Short mmCIF file of C-alpha atoms and ligand atoms in Angstrom, two decimals:
data_model
loop_
_atom_site.label_atom_id
_atom_site.label_comp_id
_atom_site.label_asym_id
_atom_site.label_seq_id
_atom_site.Cartn_x
_atom_site.Cartn_y
_atom_site.Cartn_z
CA UNK D 1 0.00 0.00 0.00
CA UNK D 2 1.37 3.42 -0.79
CA UNK D 3 0.55 6.58 1.06
CA UNK D 4 -2.09 8.98 -0.20
CA UNK D 5 -1.03 12.48 0.82
CA UNK D 6 -3.97 14.55 2.05
CA UNK D 7 -3.52 18.21 1.20
CA UNK D 8 -6.17 20.36 2.83
CA UNK D 9 -7.01 23.69 1.22
CA UNK D 10 -10.00 24.69 3.37
CA UNK D 11 -8.17 27.84 4.45
CA UNK D 12 -7.18 28.85 0.92
CA UNK D 13 -9.56 27.55 -1.76
CA UNK D 14 -12.29 27.06 0.86
CA UNK D 15 -11.88 30.65 1.91
CA UNK D 16 -12.43 31.71 -1.70
CA UNK D 17 -16.14 30.78 -1.30
CA UNK D 18 -18.05 34.04 -1.16
CA UNK D 19 -18.35 35.13 2.46
CA UNK D 20 -16.28 32.28 3.93
CA UNK D 21 -13.50 34.47 5.24
CA UNK D 22 -11.71 33.42 8.40
CA UNK D 23 -9.81 35.51 10.92
CA UNK D 24 -6.25 34.74 11.95
CA UNK D 25 -7.35 33.11 15.20
CA UNK D 26 -9.97 31.04 13.42
CA UNK D 27 -7.32 29.83 10.99
CA UNK D 28 -5.10 28.82 13.87
CA UNK D 29 -7.98 26.83 15.38
CA UNK D 30 -8.71 25.10 12.10
CA UNK D 31 -4.98 24.52 11.53
CA UNK D 32 -4.66 22.80 14.90
CA UNK D 33 -7.73 20.66 14.26
CA UNK D 34 -6.29 19.59 10.89
CA UNK D 35 -2.96 18.80 12.53
CA UNK D 36 -4.77 16.67 15.13
CA UNK D 37 -6.52 14.92 12.26
CA UNK D 38 -3.03 14.19 10.84
CA UNK D 39 -3.54 16.08 7.59
CA UNK D 40 -0.21 15.92 5.72
CA UNK D 41 -0.20 19.35 4.09
CA UNK D 42 -2.23 22.39 5.14
CA UNK D 43 -2.56 25.21 2.61
CA UNK D 44 -3.09 28.09 5.03
CA UNK D 45 -3.72 30.84 2.48
CA UNK D 46 -2.35 33.02 -0.29
CA UNK D 47 0.27 35.19 1.40
CA UNK D 48 0.27 37.96 -1.21
CA UNK D 49 -3.52 38.42 -1.06
CA UNK D 50 -3.53 40.85 1.88
CA UNK D 51 -1.60 41.63 5.08
CA UNK D 52 -4.30 39.66 6.94
CA UNK D 53 -3.70 36.56 4.84
CA UNK D 54 0.04 36.88 5.36
CA UNK D 55 -0.34 37.13 9.14
CA UNK D 56 -2.73 34.18 9.23
CA UNK D 57 -0.27 31.96 7.39
CA UNK D 58 2.54 33.09 9.70
CA UNK D 59 0.38 32.34 12.76
CA UNK D 60 -0.57 28.87 11.49
CA UNK D 61 3.08 28.21 10.61
CA UNK D 62 4.08 29.06 14.18
CA UNK D 63 1.28 27.06 15.83
CA UNK D 64 1.27 23.83 13.82
CA UNK D 65 4.29 21.57 13.99
CA UNK D 66 3.27 18.16 12.70
CA UNK D 67 1.85 19.05 9.29
CA UNK D 68 3.56 20.77 6.37
CA UNK D 69 2.31 24.35 6.02
CA UNK D 70 1.89 25.71 2.52
CA UNK D 71 1.20 29.09 0.92
CA UNK D 72 -0.11 29.61 -2.59
CA UNK D 73 1.84 31.98 -4.88
CA UNK D 74 1.30 33.04 -8.48
CA UNK D 75 4.37 32.60 -10.67
CA UNK D 76 5.70 36.05 -9.86
CA UNK D 77 8.57 37.22 -7.66
CA UNK D 78 6.43 39.22 -5.21
CA UNK D 79 4.08 36.33 -4.46
CA UNK D 80 6.85 33.79 -4.01
CA UNK D 81 8.85 36.09 -1.75
CA UNK D 82 5.77 36.83 0.40
CA UNK D 83 4.97 33.12 0.67
CA UNK D 84 8.53 32.34 1.81
CA UNK D 85 8.42 35.14 4.36
CA UNK D 86 5.04 34.05 5.77
CA UNK D 87 6.26 30.46 6.15
CA UNK D 88 9.45 31.36 8.05
CA UNK D 89 8.34 29.91 11.39
CA UNK D 90 7.08 26.62 9.92
CA UNK D 91 8.93 23.46 10.82
CA UNK D 92 7.88 21.92 7.50
CA UNK D 93 7.03 24.30 4.69
CA UNK D 94 5.93 24.24 1.09
CA UNK D 95 5.51 26.92 -1.57
CA UNK D 96 2.77 26.16 -4.08
CA UNK D 97 3.21 28.14 -7.28
CA UNK D 98 0.94 27.98 -10.30
CA UNK D 99 0.27 29.29 -13.77
CA UNK D 100 -2.57 28.62 -16.20
CA UNK D 101 -1.86 26.16 -19.01
CA UNK D 102 -5.09 25.87 -21.01
CA UNK D 103 -5.28 27.65 -24.40
CA UNK D 104 -8.27 29.74 -23.23
CA UNK D 105 -6.50 30.93 -20.05
CA UNK D 106 -3.13 31.54 -21.73
CA UNK D 107 -4.67 33.56 -24.55
CA UNK D 108 -7.40 35.53 -22.77
CA UNK D 109 -6.30 35.77 -19.15
CA UNK D 110 -2.52 35.70 -19.19
CA UNK D 111 -2.06 37.01 -22.76
CA UNK D 112 1.12 34.96 -22.94
CA UNK D 113 2.40 32.49 -25.51
CA UNK D 114 2.89 28.84 -24.49
CA UNK D 115 6.69 29.38 -24.63
CA UNK D 116 6.45 32.32 -22.26
CA UNK D 117 4.29 30.27 -19.90
CA UNK D 118 6.86 27.45 -19.75
CA UNK D 119 9.65 29.94 -19.16
CA UNK D 120 7.68 31.63 -16.38
CA UNK D 121 6.84 28.31 -14.71
CA UNK D 122 10.49 27.24 -14.66
CA UNK D 123 11.53 30.61 -13.30
CA UNK D 124 8.90 30.48 -10.55
CA UNK D 125 9.77 26.94 -9.46
CA UNK D 126 13.47 27.85 -9.28
CA UNK D 127 12.77 30.97 -7.29
CA UNK D 128 10.57 29.00 -4.86
CA UNK D 129 13.33 26.37 -4.58
CA UNK D 130 15.77 29.11 -3.58
CA UNK D 131 13.68 29.39 -0.39
CA UNK D 132 12.39 25.87 0.33
CA UNK D 133 13.04 22.29 -0.81
CA UNK D 134 9.38 21.40 -0.95
CA UNK D 135 7.90 23.12 -4.02
CA UNK D 136 4.59 22.27 -5.66
CA UNK D 137 3.74 23.39 -9.17
CA UNK D 138 0.15 23.54 -10.48
CA UNK D 139 -1.02 23.77 -14.08
CA UNK D 140 -4.15 25.84 -13.58
CA UNK D 141 -7.07 24.63 -15.73
CA UNK D 142 -5.21 21.40 -16.49
CA UNK D 143 -8.63 19.80 -17.02
CA UNK D 144 -8.91 21.80 -20.28
CA UNK D 145 -5.19 21.88 -21.19
CA UNK D 146 -3.66 20.04 -24.13
CA UNK D 147 -1.83 16.83 -23.32
CA UNK D 148 1.34 17.66 -25.30
CA UNK D 149 1.65 21.03 -23.62
CA UNK D 150 1.03 19.57 -20.14
CA UNK D 151 3.79 17.00 -20.74
CA UNK D 152 6.20 19.70 -21.84
CA UNK D 153 5.60 22.15 -18.97
CA UNK D 154 5.49 19.45 -16.28
CA UNK D 155 8.78 17.91 -17.43
CA UNK D 156 10.37 21.38 -17.31
CA UNK D 157 8.89 22.11 -13.86
CA UNK D 158 10.22 18.84 -12.44
CA UNK D 159 13.66 19.56 -13.92
CA UNK D 160 13.51 22.98 -12.27
CA UNK D 161 12.94 21.33 -8.87
CA UNK D 162 9.20 20.85 -8.32
CA UNK D 163 8.56 17.86 -6.08
CA UNK D 164 4.80 17.80 -6.41
CA UNK D 165 2.92 18.34 -9.66
CA UNK D 166 -0.70 19.26 -9.24
CA UNK D 167 -3.31 18.73 -11.97
CA UNK D 168 -6.30 20.93 -11.16
CA UNK D 169 -9.68 20.60 -12.79
CA UNK D 170 -10.15 24.28 -12.07
CA UNK D 171 -13.58 24.71 -13.61
CA UNK D 172 -14.98 21.29 -12.68
CA UNK D 173 -15.25 20.19 -16.31
CA UNK D 174 -13.75 16.71 -16.22
CA UNK D 175 -15.52 13.34 -16.18
CA UNK D 176 -13.99 10.55 -14.06
CA UNK D 177 -12.92 8.15 -16.80
CA UNK D 178 -11.37 10.93 -18.84
CA UNK D 179 -9.63 12.49 -15.84
CA UNK D 180 -8.23 9.16 -14.64
CA UNK D 181 -6.89 8.53 -18.14
CA UNK D 182 -5.29 11.97 -18.16
CA UNK D 183 -3.32 11.17 -14.99
CA UNK D 184 -2.27 7.78 -16.28
CA UNK D 185 -1.09 9.27 -19.60
CA UNK D 186 0.91 12.00 -17.89
CA UNK D 187 2.61 9.46 -15.63
CA UNK D 188 3.45 7.26 -18.61
CA UNK D 189 4.57 9.96 -21.00
CA UNK D 190 6.62 12.36 -18.87
CA UNK D 191 10.19 10.99 -18.71
CA UNK D 192 10.99 12.37 -15.23
CA UNK D 193 7.51 11.70 -13.75
CA UNK D 194 9.05 9.39 -11.15
CA UNK D 195 10.86 12.39 -9.58
CA UNK D 196 7.60 13.97 -8.40
CA UNK D 197 4.36 13.11 -6.64
CA UNK D 198 1.33 13.67 -8.88
CA UNK D 199 -1.55 15.43 -7.21
CA UNK D 200 -5.10 16.39 -8.20
CA UNK D 201 -7.33 19.29 -7.24
CA UNK D 202 -10.90 18.95 -8.47
CA UNK D 203 -13.77 21.41 -8.40
CA UNK D 204 -17.35 20.31 -8.07
CA UNK D 205 -19.22 22.25 -10.77
CA UNK D 206 -20.71 19.05 -12.20
CA UNK D 207 -20.86 17.34 -8.81
CA UNK D 208 -17.90 15.13 -9.80
CA UNK D 209 -15.01 16.48 -7.71
CA UNK D 210 -14.72 13.43 -5.47
CA UNK D 211 -15.36 10.96 -8.31
CA UNK D 212 -12.68 12.64 -10.45
CA UNK D 213 -10.19 12.67 -7.57
CA UNK D 214 -10.77 8.98 -6.86
CA UNK D 215 -10.41 8.13 -10.56
CA UNK D 216 -7.07 9.95 -10.46
CA UNK D 217 -5.97 7.98 -7.39
CA UNK D 218 -6.88 4.74 -9.12
CA UNK D 219 -4.61 5.84 -11.97
CA UNK D 220 -1.56 6.79 -9.92
CA UNK D 221 -2.16 10.19 -8.27
CA UNK D 222 -0.72 10.11 -4.75
CA UNK D 223 -1.86 13.45 -3.38
CA UNK D 224 -5.42 14.76 -3.29
CA UNK D 225 -6.23 18.39 -2.61
CA UNK D 226 -9.51 18.74 -0.77
CA UNK D 227 -11.45 20.73 1.79
CA UNK D 228 -13.54 20.03 4.87
CA UNK D 229 -17.24 19.82 3.89
CA UNK D 230 -16.20 20.35 0.25
CA UNK D 231 -16.01 24.10 0.86
CA UNK D 232 -14.49 26.08 -2.02
CA UNK D 233 -14.84 28.36 -4.98
CA UNK D 234 -18.34 28.15 -6.62
CA UNK D 235 -19.68 24.59 -6.11
CA UNK D 236 -16.65 23.78 -3.98
CA UNK D 237 -13.75 21.34 -3.96
CA UNK D 238 -13.54 17.61 -3.38
CA UNK D 239 -14.61 16.92 0.22
CA UNK D 240 -11.78 15.63 2.42
CA UNK D 241 -14.08 13.38 4.43
CA UNK D 242 -15.43 11.70 1.29
CA UNK D 243 -11.99 11.11 -0.22
CA UNK D 244 -10.59 9.69 3.01
CA UNK D 245 -13.57 7.43 3.71
CA UNK D 246 -13.80 6.45 0.03
CA UNK D 247 -10.28 5.01 -0.13
CA UNK D 248 -10.63 3.48 3.31
CA UNK D 249 -14.02 1.86 2.77
CA UNK D 250 -13.03 0.57 -0.67
CA UNK D 251 -9.51 -0.51 0.22
CA UNK D 252 -10.25 -3.54 -1.96
CA UNK D 253 -9.99 -1.17 -4.96
CA UNK D 254 -7.52 1.51 -3.93
CA UNK D 255 -3.93 0.57 -3.19
CA UNK D 256 -3.41 3.51 -0.85
CA UNK D 257 -3.85 4.47 2.79
CA UNK D 258 -4.05 7.91 4.31
CA UNK D 259 -2.68 9.04 7.68
CA UNK D 260 -5.97 10.63 8.67
CA UNK D 261 -7.42 10.10 12.13
CA UNK D 262 -10.99 9.74 10.93
CA UNK D 263 -12.50 9.98 14.41
CA UNK D 264 -12.25 13.74 14.44
CA UNK D 265 -13.79 14.32 11.05
CA UNK D 266 -17.26 15.26 12.37
CA UNK D 267 -16.08 17.70 15.09
CA UNK D 268 -13.77 19.36 12.54
CA UNK D 269 -16.59 19.59 10.03
CA UNK D 270 -18.73 21.33 12.66
CA UNK D 271 -15.91 23.68 13.54
CA UNK D 272 -15.46 24.75 9.91
CA UNK D 273 -19.20 25.16 9.44
CA UNK D 274 -19.52 27.31 12.57
CA UNK D 275 -16.55 29.49 11.69
CA UNK D 276 -17.53 30.10 8.07
CA UNK D 277 -21.31 30.17 8.51
CA UNK D 278 -21.71 27.56 5.76
CA UNK D 279 -24.21 25.02 7.08
CA UNK D 280 -23.76 21.34 6.23
CA UNK D 281 -26.75 19.93 4.36
CA UNK D 282 -28.42 17.08 6.32
CA UNK D 283 -27.94 14.53 3.52
CA UNK D 284 -24.24 15.39 2.99
CA UNK D 285 -22.14 12.21 2.92
CA UNK D 286 -20.21 11.37 6.12
CA UNK D 287 -20.81 14.64 8.00
CA UNK D 288 -24.49 15.45 7.29
CA UNK D 289 -26.91 14.97 10.18
CA UNK D 290 -28.71 12.19 8.27
CA UNK D 291 -25.60 10.42 6.98
CA UNK D 292 -26.04 7.55 9.43
CA UNK D 293 -29.74 7.93 10.26
CA UNK D 294 -31.92 5.04 9.20
CA UNK D 295 -35.47 6.15 8.60
CA UNK D 296 -37.30 3.33 6.89
CA UNK D 297 -38.50 0.40 8.95
CA UNK D 298 -36.81 -2.12 6.66
CA UNK D 299 -33.43 -0.44 7.04
CA UNK D 300 -33.77 -0.11 10.81
CA UNK D 301 -34.72 -3.74 11.10
CA UNK D 302 -31.69 -4.76 9.03
CA UNK D 303 -29.27 -2.56 10.98
CA UNK D 304 -30.53 -3.86 14.30
CA UNK D 305 -30.15 -7.50 13.22
CA UNK D 306 -26.77 -7.08 11.59
CA UNK D 307 -25.40 -3.58 11.09
CA UNK D 308 -23.50 -4.30 7.85
CA UNK D 309 -26.81 -4.97 6.07
CA UNK D 310 -27.17 -1.25 5.43
CA UNK D 311 -24.09 0.40 6.95
CA UNK D 312 -20.82 0.48 5.02
CA UNK D 313 -19.05 2.62 7.62
CA UNK D 314 -19.40 2.99 11.37
CA UNK D 315 -20.69 6.34 12.56
CA UNK D 316 -18.25 6.35 15.47
CA UNK D 317 -15.29 5.88 13.10
CA UNK D 318 -15.90 9.35 11.69
CA UNK D 319 -16.61 10.97 15.03
CA UNK D 320 -20.39 10.78 15.40
CA UNK D 321 -21.41 10.39 19.00
CA UNK D 322 -18.19 11.97 20.18
CA UNK D 323 -19.99 15.14 21.32
CA UNK D 324 -20.14 14.98 25.05
CA UNK D 325 -21.58 17.18 27.72
CA UNK D 326 -18.50 19.06 28.76
CA UNK D 327 -19.57 21.84 31.03
CA UNK D 328 -22.45 23.29 32.98
CA UNK D 329 -23.51 26.18 35.16
CA UNK D 330 -21.02 25.36 37.90
CA UNK D 331 -17.93 24.97 35.73
CA UNK D 332 -15.22 27.43 36.61
CA UNK D 333 -12.99 29.68 34.57
CA UNK D 334 -10.00 27.29 34.70
CA UNK D 335 -12.07 24.39 33.35
CA UNK D 336 -13.54 26.67 30.69
CA UNK D 337 -10.12 27.85 29.56
CA UNK D 338 -8.65 24.36 29.55
CA UNK D 339 -11.52 22.86 27.50
CA UNK D 340 -11.17 25.65 24.96
CA UNK D 341 -7.44 25.10 24.80
CA UNK D 342 -8.15 21.47 23.97
CA UNK D 343 -10.35 22.76 21.14
CA UNK D 344 -7.46 24.87 19.87
CA UNK D 345 -8.68 28.21 21.24
CA UNK D 346 -6.10 30.29 23.11
CA UNK D 347 -7.05 33.62 24.65
CA UNK D 348 -4.63 36.41 23.99
CA UNK D 349 -5.57 38.44 27.06
CA UNK D 350 -7.42 38.05 30.35
CA UNK D 351 -9.95 40.52 29.03
CA UNK D 352 -10.76 38.24 26.09
CA UNK D 353 -11.06 35.24 28.42
CA UNK D 354 -13.32 37.20 30.79
CA UNK D 355 -15.62 38.26 27.97
CA UNK D 356 -15.97 34.72 26.66
CA UNK D 357 -16.43 33.35 30.18
CA UNK D 358 -19.18 35.89 30.89
CA UNK D 359 -20.99 34.76 27.72
CA UNK D 360 -20.54 31.15 28.78
CA UNK D 361 -22.17 31.87 32.15
CA UNK D 362 -25.08 33.62 30.43
CA UNK D 363 -25.55 30.60 28.20
CA UNK D 364 -25.24 28.13 31.08
CA UNK D 365 -28.08 29.95 32.84
CA UNK D 366 -30.34 29.21 29.90
CA UNK D 367 -29.05 25.79 28.89
CA UNK D 368 -28.01 23.13 31.40
CA UNK D 369 -25.71 21.05 29.29
CA UNK D 370 -23.01 22.79 27.30
CA UNK D 371 -21.36 20.79 24.51
CA UNK D 372 -18.16 21.37 22.56
CA UNK D 373 -20.31 22.68 19.69
CA UNK D 374 -21.79 25.33 21.99
CA UNK D 375 -18.30 26.42 23.02
CA UNK D 376 -17.19 26.64 19.39
CA UNK D 377 -20.20 28.82 18.53
CA UNK D 378 -19.62 30.98 21.58
CA UNK D 379 -16.02 31.64 20.62
CA UNK D 380 -16.94 32.37 16.99
CA UNK D 381 -19.48 34.90 18.25
CA UNK D 382 -16.79 36.64 20.31
CA UNK D 383 -14.48 37.07 17.32
CA UNK D 384 -12.62 40.31 17.73
CA UNK D 385 -13.22 43.16 15.34
CA UNK D 386 -14.34 46.75 15.56
CA UNK D 387 -18.08 46.59 16.15
CA UNK D 388 -20.00 49.62 14.98
CA UNK D 389 -23.32 47.94 15.88
CA UNK D 390 -24.13 45.93 19.00
CA UNK D 391 -27.38 44.40 20.20
CA UNK D 392 -28.47 45.64 23.61
CA UNK D 393 -32.06 44.40 23.95
CA UNK D 394 -34.73 42.85 21.77
CA UNK D 395 -38.48 42.60 22.15
CA UNK D 396 -40.63 40.87 19.56
CA UNK D 397 -44.33 40.28 19.16
CA UNK D 398 -45.53 37.22 17.33
CA UNK D 399 -49.20 36.44 17.80
CA UNK D 400 -51.70 34.64 15.59
CA UNK D 401 -53.76 37.14 13.61
CA UNK D 402 -51.48 40.10 14.49
CA UNK D 403 -48.76 41.77 12.43
CA UNK D 404 -45.36 40.70 13.82
CA UNK D 405 -43.41 43.56 15.38
CA UNK D 406 -39.90 44.01 16.75
CA UNK D 407 -38.34 46.67 18.96
CA UNK D 408 -34.59 46.70 19.52
CA UNK D 409 -32.07 48.80 21.36
CA UNK D 410 -28.81 48.97 19.45
CA UNK D 411 -25.51 50.51 20.48
CA UNK D 412 -24.32 52.38 17.40
CA UNK D 413 -20.74 53.57 17.85
CA UNK D 414 -21.38 53.26 21.58
CA UNK D 415 -24.58 55.37 21.59
CA UNK D 416 -27.85 53.58 22.39
CA UNK D 417 -30.68 53.96 19.91
CA UNK D 418 -34.10 52.31 19.83
CA UNK D 419 -35.57 51.10 16.56
CA UNK D 420 -38.79 49.33 15.68
CA UNK D 421 -40.57 47.86 12.72
CA UNK D 422 -43.21 45.39 11.69
CA UNK D 423 -42.59 42.67 9.12
CA UNK D 424 -44.05 39.64 7.41
CA UNK D 425 -42.70 37.53 10.28
CA UNK D 426 -40.75 38.30 13.47
CA UNK D 427 -37.34 37.75 11.80
CA UNK D 428 -38.30 40.08 8.98
CA UNK D 429 -39.43 42.66 11.55
CA UNK D 430 -36.11 42.36 13.42
CA UNK D 431 -34.06 42.84 10.23
CA UNK D 432 -36.21 45.78 9.08
CA UNK D 433 -35.88 47.43 12.48
CA UNK D 434 -32.09 47.15 12.34
CA UNK D 435 -32.05 48.46 8.78
CA UNK D 436 -34.19 51.46 9.76
CA UNK D 437 -31.09 52.65 11.57
CA UNK D 438 -28.26 51.16 9.50
CA UNK D 439 -29.61 51.90 5.99
CA UNK D 440 -26.86 49.63 4.70
CA UNK D 441 -28.29 49.09 1.21
CA UNK D 442 -27.15 45.44 1.49
CA UNK D 443 -29.16 42.51 0.07
CA UNK D 444 -29.91 39.45 2.17
CA UNK D 445 -28.70 36.51 0.08
CA UNK D 446 -29.16 33.76 2.62
CA UNK D 447 -30.82 33.26 5.97
CA UNK D 448 -30.39 29.91 7.66
CA UNK D 449 -31.04 28.52 11.14
CA UNK D 450 -29.51 25.31 12.46
CA UNK D 451 -29.79 23.64 15.83
CA UNK D 452 -26.24 23.40 17.21
CA UNK D 453 -26.95 20.31 19.28
CA UNK D 454 -29.95 18.07 19.80
CA UNK D 455 -33.05 18.81 21.86
CA UNK D 456 -35.35 21.80 22.08
CA UNK D 457 -33.01 23.58 24.50
CA UNK D 458 -30.36 23.66 21.77
CA UNK D 459 -28.92 26.97 20.65
CA UNK D 460 -29.99 28.13 17.22
CA UNK D 461 -27.08 29.02 15.01
CA UNK D 462 -28.04 31.61 12.42
CA UNK D 463 -26.18 32.63 9.27
CA UNK D 464 -27.09 35.82 7.45
CA UNK D 465 -25.32 36.40 4.14
CA UNK D 466 -25.31 40.02 3.00
CA UNK D 467 -24.14 41.35 -0.35
CA UNK D 468 -23.24 44.94 -1.05
CA UNK D 469 -21.51 46.26 -4.15
CA UNK D 470 -20.24 42.77 -5.04
CA UNK D 471 -18.86 42.13 -1.52
CA UNK D 472 -20.33 39.17 0.32
CA UNK D 473 -20.12 38.50 4.06
CA UNK D 474 -21.56 35.80 6.30
CA UNK D 475 -22.76 37.03 9.67
CA UNK D 476 -23.13 34.50 12.50
CA UNK D 477 -25.15 34.53 15.67
CA UNK D 478 -26.11 31.90 18.20
CA UNK D 479 -28.51 31.92 21.11
CA UNK D 480 -31.15 29.70 22.67
CA UNK D 481 -33.65 32.29 21.34
CA UNK D 482 -33.53 32.19 17.55
CA UNK D 483 -34.80 35.76 17.19
CA UNK D 484 -31.88 36.98 19.28
CA UNK D 485 -29.55 34.71 17.26
CA UNK D 486 -30.98 36.21 14.06
CA UNK D 487 -30.47 39.78 15.26
CA UNK D 488 -26.90 38.95 16.31
CA UNK D 489 -26.17 37.36 12.93
CA UNK D 490 -27.55 40.35 11.00
CA UNK D 491 -25.56 42.77 13.15
CA UNK D 492 -22.44 40.64 12.77
CA UNK D 493 -22.83 40.78 8.98
CA UNK D 494 -23.22 44.59 9.08
CA UNK D 495 -20.05 44.86 11.18
CA UNK D 496 -18.18 42.65 8.72
CA UNK D 497 -19.29 44.94 5.87
CA UNK D 498 -17.97 47.91 7.86
CA UNK D 499 -14.58 46.18 8.41
CA UNK D 500 -13.42 46.26 4.84
CA UNK D 501 -10.74 43.59 4.51
CA UNK D 502 -10.65 43.16 0.76
CA UNK D 503 -7.98 40.95 -0.66
CA UNK D 504 -6.64 39.95 -4.04
CA UNK D 505 -8.04 36.82 -5.63
CA UNK D 506 -5.19 34.61 -6.84
CA UNK D 507 -6.94 33.44 -9.99
CA UNK D 508 -8.47 36.59 -11.39
CA UNK D 509 -5.45 38.83 -11.30
CA UNK D 510 -3.25 36.71 -13.58
CA UNK D 511 0.54 36.90 -13.64
O1 KIV O 1 -8.57 25.47 -8.93
C1 KIV O 1 -7.38 25.76 -9.14
O2 KIV O 1 -6.85 25.66 -10.24
C2 KIV O 1 -6.61 26.26 -8.01
C3 KIV O 1 -5.14 26.36 -8.24
C4 KIV O 1 -4.60 27.67 -7.80
C5 KIV O 1 -4.44 25.19 -7.64
O3 KIV O 1 -7.14 26.51 -6.96
ZN1 ZN O 2 -9.13 25.51 -6.84
#
């Protein structure tokens, strides 16, 4: 059995999903969870995108010791130099440089000839090698690139020192049989192919990202790039949990094993969902709430008699059932801090700890059993940023036959103001009341409520996605009262719109 390298790009490609931005501290938490899961390579961001991205990569590089930390870089000096700088503290580091290789991208995006693209790729790999030994080179849009050209540029990149060659299906265009054949042909035709690991990076536009990645593995790819929950640009990337469980469950077909500790897949999935505000659909494979739920009588009967009749994996192997009651009303500050440290959350100051602890006590008054998921949501809600708007109080009227109404007191730049409105429902009334003060001009693109844990005393976790002038943010709020959670989420989204942290997109700006 050979090793399948798991390269997680939740914090880079995943973060390119509209609104899925993560703060530095959130990236450190995710980085530590991925390290605990024994992910081999963690792509922590695109260092040249913004100072915030740079600092996040540097913080992950300093905090994570057992996984390789990687930064993306276009094939230009500035990007490669920034990536090297951001990775300084990493024990194991990789620079991932890329350039587009399809005729359509070379002609219309890069406006470069194929010869110039090869020259630039070789230059970029050599420059990256001047900083680190571990260099990955990607042929962007390889799914639509010509075979002869791919062979030529990959051979040159390996000669220049690339140790990993990544074949992305950037636009999610490939079909499994075709993609598998592409990998096999590259491995057979490129004379120095044995000097590099071949990797794949598939997007899910046709819903085939995992199928294409597995077809590539069956044909010799030994690294898969993927994300938790399949997060990523447009329809997302191949889902890490599906790749890992696919090769494990069908080890009769795949001659590979991964290092992944599968038992923390579900908690990590929840963490990523809470941080990004992207809910996991109930029927999502492996990590969806229904993934192991047997509804029909026939299935239940079969599972009870002999579980393998309908179950191909064990729920506990991927971390279901691992959520335990961790704390309650009487838990003290030391226990609170230590549990959060175990979850990868470190407080930078006593003030930060005190604020989170105060919120914990408030929650424990309303809810007797506090689970890890509640703590994750609580910490995400306390994420530090300048808050123009804060919720002080909320009153809502919802009565059969009456028009729903909401009255809120907001602190706006520290000054309390009372706003009210009616609406088609109480949530609508709450949002309209807030807008009567904020006048943001933003559009609500998504409103979703999820129960964080089971039972009617669960906290509701609300995501509000706002769009304004092409910018998209996901606001999050949690509370045992879903109207309060909704108000918090809307206010959080407004504050995110106020904190303009725009960054460059690696794939639109070209070389
Ligand atoms: O989809 C893609 O091509 C990418 C590359 C930058 C690897 O994300
Ligand atoms: Zn991608």
